[in-house]
Coordinates of C-alpha atoms in Angstrom, one line a residue:
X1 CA -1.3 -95.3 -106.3
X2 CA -0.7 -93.0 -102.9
X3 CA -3.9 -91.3 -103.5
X4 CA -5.7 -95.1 -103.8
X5 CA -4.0 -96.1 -100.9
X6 CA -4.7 -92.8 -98.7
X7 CA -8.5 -93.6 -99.7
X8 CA -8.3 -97.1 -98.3
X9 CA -7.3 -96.0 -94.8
X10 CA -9.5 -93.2 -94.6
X11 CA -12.5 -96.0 -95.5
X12 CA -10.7 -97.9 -93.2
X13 CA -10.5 -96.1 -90.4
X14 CA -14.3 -94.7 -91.4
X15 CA -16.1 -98.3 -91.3
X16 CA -13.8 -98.9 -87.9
X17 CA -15.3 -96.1 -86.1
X18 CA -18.9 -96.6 -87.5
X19 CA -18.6 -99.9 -85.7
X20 CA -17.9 -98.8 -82.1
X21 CA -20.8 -99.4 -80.2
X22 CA -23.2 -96.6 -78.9
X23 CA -25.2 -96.5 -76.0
X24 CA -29.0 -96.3 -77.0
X25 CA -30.4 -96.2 -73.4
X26 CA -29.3 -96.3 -69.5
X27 CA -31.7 -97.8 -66.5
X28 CA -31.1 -97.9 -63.1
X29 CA -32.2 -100.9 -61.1
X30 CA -32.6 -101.5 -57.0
X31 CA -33.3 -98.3 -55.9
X32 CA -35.8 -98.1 -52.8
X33 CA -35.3 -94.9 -50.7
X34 CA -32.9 -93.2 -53.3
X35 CA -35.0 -90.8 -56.1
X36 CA -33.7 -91.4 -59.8
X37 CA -32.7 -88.0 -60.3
X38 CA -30.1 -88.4 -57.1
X39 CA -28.5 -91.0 -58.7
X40 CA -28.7 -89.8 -62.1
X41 CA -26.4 -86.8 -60.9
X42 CA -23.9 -89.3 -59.9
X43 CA -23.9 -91.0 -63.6
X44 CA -21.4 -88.8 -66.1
X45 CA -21.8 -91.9 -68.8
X46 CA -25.3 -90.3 -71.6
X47 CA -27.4 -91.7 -74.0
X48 CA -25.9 -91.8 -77.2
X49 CA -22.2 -91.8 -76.1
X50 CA -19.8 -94.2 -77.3
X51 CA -19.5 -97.3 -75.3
X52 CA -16.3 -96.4 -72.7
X53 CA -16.2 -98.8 -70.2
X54 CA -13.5 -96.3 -68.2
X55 CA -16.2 -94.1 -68.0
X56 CA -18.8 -96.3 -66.5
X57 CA -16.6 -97.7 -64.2
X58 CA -15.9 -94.1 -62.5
X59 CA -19.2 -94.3 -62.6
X60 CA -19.2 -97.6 -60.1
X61 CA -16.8 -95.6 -58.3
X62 CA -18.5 -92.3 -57.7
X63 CA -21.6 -94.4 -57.4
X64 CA -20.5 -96.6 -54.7
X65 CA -18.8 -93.7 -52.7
X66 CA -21.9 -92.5 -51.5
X67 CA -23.5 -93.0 -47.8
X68 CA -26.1 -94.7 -49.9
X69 CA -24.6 -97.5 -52.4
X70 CA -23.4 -100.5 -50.4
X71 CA -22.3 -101.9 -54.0
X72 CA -22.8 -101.4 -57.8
X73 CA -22.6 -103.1 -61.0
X74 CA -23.3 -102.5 -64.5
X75 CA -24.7 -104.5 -67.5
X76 CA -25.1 -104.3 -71.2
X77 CA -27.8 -105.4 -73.3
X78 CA -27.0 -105.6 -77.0
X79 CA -30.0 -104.1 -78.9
X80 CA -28.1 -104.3 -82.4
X81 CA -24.8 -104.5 -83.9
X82 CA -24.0 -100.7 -82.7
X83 CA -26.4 -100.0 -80.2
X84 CA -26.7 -101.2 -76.7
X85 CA -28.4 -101.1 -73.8
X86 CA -26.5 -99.8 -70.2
X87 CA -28.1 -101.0 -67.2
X88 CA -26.9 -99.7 -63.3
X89 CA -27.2 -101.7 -60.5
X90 CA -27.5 -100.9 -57.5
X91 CA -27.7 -102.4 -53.9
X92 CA -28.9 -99.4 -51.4
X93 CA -27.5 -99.3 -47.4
X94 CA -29.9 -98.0 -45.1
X95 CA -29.0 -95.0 -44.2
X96 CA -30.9 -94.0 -40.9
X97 CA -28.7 -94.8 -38.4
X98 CA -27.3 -94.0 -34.7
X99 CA -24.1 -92.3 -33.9
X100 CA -22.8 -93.7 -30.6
X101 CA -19.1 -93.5 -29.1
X102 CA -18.3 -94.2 -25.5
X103 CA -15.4 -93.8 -24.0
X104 CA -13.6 -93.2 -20.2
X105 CA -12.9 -89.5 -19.4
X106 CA -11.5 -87.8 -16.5
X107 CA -11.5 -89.3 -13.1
X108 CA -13.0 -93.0 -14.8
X109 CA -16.1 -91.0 -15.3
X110 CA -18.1 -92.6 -19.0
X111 CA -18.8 -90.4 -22.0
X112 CA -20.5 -90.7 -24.7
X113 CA -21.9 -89.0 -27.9
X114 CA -25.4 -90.3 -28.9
X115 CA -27.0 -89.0 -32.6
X116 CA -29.3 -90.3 -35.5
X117 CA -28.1 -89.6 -39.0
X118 CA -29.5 -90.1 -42.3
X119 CA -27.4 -89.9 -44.8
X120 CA -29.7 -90.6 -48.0
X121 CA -32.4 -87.7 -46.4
X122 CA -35.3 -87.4 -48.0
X123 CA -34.0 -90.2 -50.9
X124 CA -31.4 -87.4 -52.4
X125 CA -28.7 -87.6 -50.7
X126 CA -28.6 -85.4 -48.0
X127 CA -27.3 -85.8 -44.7
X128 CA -28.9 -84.6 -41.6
X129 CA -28.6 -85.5 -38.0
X130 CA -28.9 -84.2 -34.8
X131 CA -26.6 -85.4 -31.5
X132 CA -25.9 -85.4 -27.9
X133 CA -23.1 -85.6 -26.0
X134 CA -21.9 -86.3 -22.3
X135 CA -18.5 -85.7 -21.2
X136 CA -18.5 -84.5 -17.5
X137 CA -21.0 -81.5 -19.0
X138 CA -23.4 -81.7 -21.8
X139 CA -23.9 -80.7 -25.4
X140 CA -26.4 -81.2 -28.3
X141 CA -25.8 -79.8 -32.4
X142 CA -27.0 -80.3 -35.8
X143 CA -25.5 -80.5 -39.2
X144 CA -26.7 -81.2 -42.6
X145 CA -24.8 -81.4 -46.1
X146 CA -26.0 -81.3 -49.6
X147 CA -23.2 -82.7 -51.3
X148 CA -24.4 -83.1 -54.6
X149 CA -26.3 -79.6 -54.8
X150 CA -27.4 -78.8 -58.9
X151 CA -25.0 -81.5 -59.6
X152 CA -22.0 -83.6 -58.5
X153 CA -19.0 -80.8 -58.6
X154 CA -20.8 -78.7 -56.3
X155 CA -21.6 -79.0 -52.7
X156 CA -22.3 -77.3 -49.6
X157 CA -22.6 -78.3 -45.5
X158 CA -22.9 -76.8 -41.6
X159 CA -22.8 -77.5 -38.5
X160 CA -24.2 -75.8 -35.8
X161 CA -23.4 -77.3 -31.9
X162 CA -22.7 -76.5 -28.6
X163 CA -20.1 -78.6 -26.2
X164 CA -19.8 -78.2 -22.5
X165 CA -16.7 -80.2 -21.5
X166 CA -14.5 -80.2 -18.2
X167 CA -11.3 -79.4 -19.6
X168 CA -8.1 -80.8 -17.7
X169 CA -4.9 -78.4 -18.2
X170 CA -1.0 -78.8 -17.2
X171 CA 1.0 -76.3 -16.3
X172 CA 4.0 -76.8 -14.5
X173 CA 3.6 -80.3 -12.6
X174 CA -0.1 -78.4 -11.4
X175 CA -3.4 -79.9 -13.3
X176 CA -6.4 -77.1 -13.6
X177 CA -9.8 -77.7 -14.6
X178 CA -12.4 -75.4 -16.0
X179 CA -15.6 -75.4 -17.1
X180 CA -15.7 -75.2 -20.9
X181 CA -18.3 -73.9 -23.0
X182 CA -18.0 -74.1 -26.9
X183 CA -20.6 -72.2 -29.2
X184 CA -20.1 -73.3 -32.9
X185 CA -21.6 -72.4 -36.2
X186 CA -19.9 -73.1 -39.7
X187 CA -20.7 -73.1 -43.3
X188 CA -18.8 -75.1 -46.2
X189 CA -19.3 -74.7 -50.0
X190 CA -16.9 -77.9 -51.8
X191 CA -15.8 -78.0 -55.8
X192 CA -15.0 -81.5 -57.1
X193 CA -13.8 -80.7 -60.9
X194 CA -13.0 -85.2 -61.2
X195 CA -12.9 -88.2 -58.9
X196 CA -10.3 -87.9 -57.3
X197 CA -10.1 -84.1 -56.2
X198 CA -12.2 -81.7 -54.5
X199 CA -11.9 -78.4 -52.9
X200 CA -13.6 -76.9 -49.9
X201 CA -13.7 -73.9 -48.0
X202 CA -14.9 -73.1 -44.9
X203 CA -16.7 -70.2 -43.2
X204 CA -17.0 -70.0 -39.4
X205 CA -18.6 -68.4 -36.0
X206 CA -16.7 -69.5 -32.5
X207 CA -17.2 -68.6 -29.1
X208 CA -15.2 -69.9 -26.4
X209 CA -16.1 -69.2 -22.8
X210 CA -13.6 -70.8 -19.8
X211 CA -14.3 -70.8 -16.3
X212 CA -11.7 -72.3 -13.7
X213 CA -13.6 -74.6 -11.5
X214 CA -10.6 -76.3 -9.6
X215 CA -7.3 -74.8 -9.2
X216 CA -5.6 -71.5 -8.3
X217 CA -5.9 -68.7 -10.9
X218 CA -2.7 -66.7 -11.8
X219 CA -1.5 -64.6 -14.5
X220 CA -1.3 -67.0 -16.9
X221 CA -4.3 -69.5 -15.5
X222 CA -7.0 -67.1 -15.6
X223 CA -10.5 -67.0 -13.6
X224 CA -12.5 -67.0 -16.4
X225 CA -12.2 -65.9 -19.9
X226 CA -14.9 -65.1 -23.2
X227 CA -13.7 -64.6 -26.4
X228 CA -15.5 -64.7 -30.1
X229 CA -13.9 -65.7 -32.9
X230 CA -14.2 -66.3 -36.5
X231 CA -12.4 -69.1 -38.8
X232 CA -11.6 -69.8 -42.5
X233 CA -10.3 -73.2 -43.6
X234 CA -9.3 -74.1 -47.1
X235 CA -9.2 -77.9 -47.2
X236 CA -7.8 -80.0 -51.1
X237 CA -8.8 -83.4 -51.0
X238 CA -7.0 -86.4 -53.2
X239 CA -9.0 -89.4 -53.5
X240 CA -8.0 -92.5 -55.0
X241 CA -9.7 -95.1 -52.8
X242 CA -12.4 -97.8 -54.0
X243 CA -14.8 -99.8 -51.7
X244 CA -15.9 -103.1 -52.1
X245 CA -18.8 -103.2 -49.5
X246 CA -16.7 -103.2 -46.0
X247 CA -13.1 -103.4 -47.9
X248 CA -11.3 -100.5 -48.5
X249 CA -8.2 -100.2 -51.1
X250 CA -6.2 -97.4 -52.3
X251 CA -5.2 -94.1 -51.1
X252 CA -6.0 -90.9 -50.0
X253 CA -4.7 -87.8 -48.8
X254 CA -6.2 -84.5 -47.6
X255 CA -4.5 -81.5 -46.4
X256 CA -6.2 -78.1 -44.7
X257 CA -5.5 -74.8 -43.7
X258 CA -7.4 -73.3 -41.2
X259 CA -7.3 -69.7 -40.0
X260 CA -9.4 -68.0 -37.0
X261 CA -8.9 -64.5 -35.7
X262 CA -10.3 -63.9 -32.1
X263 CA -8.5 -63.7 -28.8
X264 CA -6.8 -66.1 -27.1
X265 CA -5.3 -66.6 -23.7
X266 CA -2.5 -64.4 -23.2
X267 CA -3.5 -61.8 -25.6
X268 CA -2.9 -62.8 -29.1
X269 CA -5.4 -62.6 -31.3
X270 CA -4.3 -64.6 -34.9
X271 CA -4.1 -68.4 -35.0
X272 CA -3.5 -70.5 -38.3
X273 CA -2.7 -74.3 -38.4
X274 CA -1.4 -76.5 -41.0
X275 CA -2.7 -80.3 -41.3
X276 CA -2.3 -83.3 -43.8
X277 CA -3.7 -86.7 -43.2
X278 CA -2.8 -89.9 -45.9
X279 CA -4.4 -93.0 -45.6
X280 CA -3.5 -96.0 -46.9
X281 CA -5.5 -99.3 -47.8
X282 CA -4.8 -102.9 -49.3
X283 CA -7.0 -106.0 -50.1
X284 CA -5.0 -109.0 -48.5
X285 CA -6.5 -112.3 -50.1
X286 CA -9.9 -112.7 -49.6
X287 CA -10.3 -112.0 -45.9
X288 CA -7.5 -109.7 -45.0
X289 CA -7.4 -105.4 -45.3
X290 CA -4.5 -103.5 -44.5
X291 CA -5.0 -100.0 -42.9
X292 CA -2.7 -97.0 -42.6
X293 CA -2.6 -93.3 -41.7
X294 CA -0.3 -90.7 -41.0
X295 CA -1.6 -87.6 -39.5
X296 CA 0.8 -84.1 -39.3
X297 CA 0.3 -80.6 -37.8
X298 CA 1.3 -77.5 -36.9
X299 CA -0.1 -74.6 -35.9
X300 CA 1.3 -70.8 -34.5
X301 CA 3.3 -71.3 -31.1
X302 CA 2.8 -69.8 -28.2
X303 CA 1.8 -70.6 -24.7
X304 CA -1.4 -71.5 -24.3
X305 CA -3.6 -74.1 -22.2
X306 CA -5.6 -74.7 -24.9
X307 CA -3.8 -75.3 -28.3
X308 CA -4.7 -76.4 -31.3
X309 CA -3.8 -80.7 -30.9
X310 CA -4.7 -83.5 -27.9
X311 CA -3.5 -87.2 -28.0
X312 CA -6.9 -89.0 -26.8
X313 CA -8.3 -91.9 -27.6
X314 CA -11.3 -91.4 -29.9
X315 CA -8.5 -89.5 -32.0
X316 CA -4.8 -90.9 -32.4
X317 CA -4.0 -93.0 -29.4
X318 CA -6.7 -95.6 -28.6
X319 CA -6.6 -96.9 -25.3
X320 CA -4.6 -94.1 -23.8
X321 CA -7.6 -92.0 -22.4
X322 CA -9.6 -88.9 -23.1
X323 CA -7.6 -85.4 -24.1
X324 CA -3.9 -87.1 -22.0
X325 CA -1.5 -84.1 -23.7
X326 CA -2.0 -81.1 -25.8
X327 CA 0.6 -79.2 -28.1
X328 CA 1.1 -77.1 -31.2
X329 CA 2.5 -79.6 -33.4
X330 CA 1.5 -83.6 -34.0
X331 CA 2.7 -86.4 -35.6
X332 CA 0.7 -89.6 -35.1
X333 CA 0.8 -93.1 -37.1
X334 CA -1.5 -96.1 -36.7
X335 CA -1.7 -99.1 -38.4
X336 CA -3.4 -102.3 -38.3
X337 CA -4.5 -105.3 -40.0
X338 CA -8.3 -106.3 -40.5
X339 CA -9.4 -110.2 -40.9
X340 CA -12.3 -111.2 -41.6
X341 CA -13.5 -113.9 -39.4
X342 CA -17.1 -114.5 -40.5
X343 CA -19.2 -113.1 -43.2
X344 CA -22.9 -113.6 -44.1
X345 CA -25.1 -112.1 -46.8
X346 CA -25.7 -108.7 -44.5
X347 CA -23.6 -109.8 -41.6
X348 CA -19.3 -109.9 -41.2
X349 CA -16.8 -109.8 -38.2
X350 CA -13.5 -108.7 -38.4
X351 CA -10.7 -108.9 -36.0
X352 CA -7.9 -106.4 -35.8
X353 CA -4.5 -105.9 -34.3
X354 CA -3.4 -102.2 -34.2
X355 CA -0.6 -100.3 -33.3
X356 CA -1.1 -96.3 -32.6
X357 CA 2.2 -94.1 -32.0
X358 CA 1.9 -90.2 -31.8
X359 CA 4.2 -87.7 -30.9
X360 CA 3.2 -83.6 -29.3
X361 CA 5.5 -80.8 -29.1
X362 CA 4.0 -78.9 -25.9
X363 CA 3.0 -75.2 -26.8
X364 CA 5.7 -72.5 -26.3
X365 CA 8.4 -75.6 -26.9
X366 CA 10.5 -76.1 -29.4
X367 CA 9.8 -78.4 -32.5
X368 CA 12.8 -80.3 -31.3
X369 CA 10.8 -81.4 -28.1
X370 CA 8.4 -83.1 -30.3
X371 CA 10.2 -86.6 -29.8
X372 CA 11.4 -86.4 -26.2
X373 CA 10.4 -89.1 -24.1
X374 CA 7.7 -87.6 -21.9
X375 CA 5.9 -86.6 -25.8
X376 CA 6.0 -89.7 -27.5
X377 CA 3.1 -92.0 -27.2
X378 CA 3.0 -95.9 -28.3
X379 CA 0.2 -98.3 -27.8
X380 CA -0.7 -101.3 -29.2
X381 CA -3.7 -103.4 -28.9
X382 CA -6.2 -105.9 -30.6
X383 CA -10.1 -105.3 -31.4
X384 CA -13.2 -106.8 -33.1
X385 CA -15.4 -105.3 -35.8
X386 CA -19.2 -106.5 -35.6
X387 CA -20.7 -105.1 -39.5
X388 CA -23.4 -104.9 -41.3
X389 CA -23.0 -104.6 -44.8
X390 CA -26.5 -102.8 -45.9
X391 CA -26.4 -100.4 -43.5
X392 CA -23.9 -97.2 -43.8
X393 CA -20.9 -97.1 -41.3
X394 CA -22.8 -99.7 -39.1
X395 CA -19.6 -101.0 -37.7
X396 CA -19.5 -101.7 -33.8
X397 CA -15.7 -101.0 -33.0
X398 CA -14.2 -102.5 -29.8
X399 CA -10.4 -101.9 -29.3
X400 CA -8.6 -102.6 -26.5
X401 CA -5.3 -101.0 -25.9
X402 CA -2.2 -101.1 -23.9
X403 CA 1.1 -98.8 -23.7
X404 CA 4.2 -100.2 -25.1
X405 CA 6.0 -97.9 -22.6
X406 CA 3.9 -98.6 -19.7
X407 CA 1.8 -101.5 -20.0
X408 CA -0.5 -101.2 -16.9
X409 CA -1.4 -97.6 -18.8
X410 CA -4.5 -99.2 -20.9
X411 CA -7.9 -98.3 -21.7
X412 CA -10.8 -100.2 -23.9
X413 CA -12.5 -97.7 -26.2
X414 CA -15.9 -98.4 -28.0
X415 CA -17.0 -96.5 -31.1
X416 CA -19.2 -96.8 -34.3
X417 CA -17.5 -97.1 -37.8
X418 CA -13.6 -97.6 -38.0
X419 CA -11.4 -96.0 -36.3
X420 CA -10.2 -94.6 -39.8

């Protein structure tokens, strides 16, 4: 009798698995730009695998997280009782777009960066752009990534550029200015062993050249100064978020390491920093997306007029102006809800209120001077969002700002994409 009934379930649990569906073939529809074998890198679901709709569906995910996919869907075609047929589709963004920001610097002068990106180059999913920027001097660069090189775990990307700012300093009640010169070269290589995880490391060339242009020089405020340096940054990244075109929901947290050895003012010649950002997002209804991040850092302390964090508007602080307060150690929060106000087939406008706090602990301080008064930054502010949903990061971004503290301190601050 056992050895009947131990057959049974064996020929039960035989004819139960011989049932599960199989896949017999995949297709990919509504590609334009993008090749097939791009996308097929980006598709971990094969022919003849049992049916696992978790599977395809970090497919969608993986799929849709890419500069290219505005949205994606699957299908199934039922071929016979075991077999079916699994069919991708997509909806491609355009991916050839500007880079603009514009924002007010020092002395109500305008800047503004100006680039053209592709970020589906050559239909495989490259990214390549060059830029220009104008912020009291000028500078141009280039960068290009190859995130999905031989397939999707392993990537690479660099950046070479060169800024010329004027950089605004404090130093006991006195502001000094120089003339700054940055030279830049840097070469990442990024592992992504699942979805949600993926680490990078970082190779770079730096050289920094300062020349004072208004203010007295003294032992610590030199003439001018040249230094070369070279930087390694580690960087883990944990990715739970999910898109659905312009909505974002989820969370996310990456946190970096970054070393350089070079000179620095005053003489020392090692610098590491420690950074983690978290973002937070929510669907609210139908119209409504709730955005949050939370950005810490610290880095080696020591006098400097140049460390390693600013408050500034394009960064933490919108509406508070360009590079206000620098320090060796940050803690900045912002927040705001997103409402959809009109949508069309390519076409929708959000409106946002925002609130952006930050707080810097000056170099040399202690981190117990992070939160006094004269640190602590808190603005508040509405804005509009002007998208388009085919188009990758084309999001015109209008805030406008105003301090909590001080409210005739205020500033209006345009960009392209969201602010995070």
């Amino acid at each position: 009798m056992q050895k009947l009934l131990f057959t049974s379930l064996i020929l039960g649990a035989t004819l139960l698995f011989g049932q599960q569906k199989r896949i017999d073939s995949i297709a990919v529809y509504g590609l334009k730009k993008s090749q097939t074998t791009y996308i097929q890198k980006l598709i971990f679901t094969s022919k003849n695998d049992p049916l696992d709709t978790l599977k395809i569906n970090e497919d969608l995910i993986r799929l849709i997280r890419e500069p290219a996919v505005s949205h994606a869907y699957y299908s199934l075609d039922t071929l016979t009782n075991q077999q079916v047929k699994l069919n991708y589709h997509i909806e491609e963004n355009k991916t050839l777009i500007p880079a603009v920001d514009v924002w007010s610097t020092l002395e109500g002068a305008v800047a503004y960066h100006i680039g053209i990106n592709d970020h589906n180059f050559l239909g495989r999913g490259y990214k390549a752009g060059p830029f220009y920027r104008r912020n009291n001097r000028t500078g141009f660069g280039v960068l290009f990534s190859n995130p999905n090189f031989i397939d999707y775990t392993l990537g690479w990307e660099g950046i070479l550029q060169k800024r010329n700012t004027l950089e605004p300093i404090q130093k006991k009640g006195e502001t000094y200015y120089y003339d700054y010169t940055f030279w830049h070269a840097e070469l990442g290589v990024f592992y992504r062993p699942g979805l949600e995880q993926r680490f990078q490391v970082n190779l770079g060339f730096l050289q920094d050249q300062y020349v004072l242009e208004r203010g007295e020089a003294t032992a610590s405020i030199p003439m001018e100064f040249d230094t070369h340096k070279f930087l390694l940054k580690n960087t883990f990244d944990f990715n739970q978020l999910e898109q659905h075109y312009y909505f974002q929901f989820g969370v996310r947290n990456r946190i970096s390491n970054t070393w350089v050895l070079g000179e620095n003012f005053g003489g020392e010649r090692l610098f590491y920093a420690l950074e983690n950002e978290t973002t937070y997002f929510k669907r609210i209804g139908n119209y409504g997306n709730w955005a949050s991040r939370l950005q810490l850092g610290i880095s080696r302390n020591f006098e400097t007029p140049f460390p390693a964090f600013v408050i500034d508007n394009n960064l933490n602080v919108r509406g508070i102006g360009n590079r206000v307060q620098r320090g060796s150690a940050l803690a900045a929060w912002s927040t705001e809800y997103r409402h959809t106000i009109l949508e069309r087939r390519w076409l929708a406008v959000q409106a946002n209120g925002f609130l952006d706090i930050a707080a810097i602990r000056p170099a040399g301080s202690s981190i117990s001077t992070t939160f006094d008064k004269q640190n602590t930054k808190a603005f508040s502010g509405i804005g509009i969002r002007i998208i388009h949903k085919f188009i990758h990061s084309a999001i015109l971004r209008i805030d406008y700002g105003f301090s909590l503290k001080k409210p005739n301190q205020r500033g209006l601050v345009f960009g392209i994409g969201q602010f995070f």
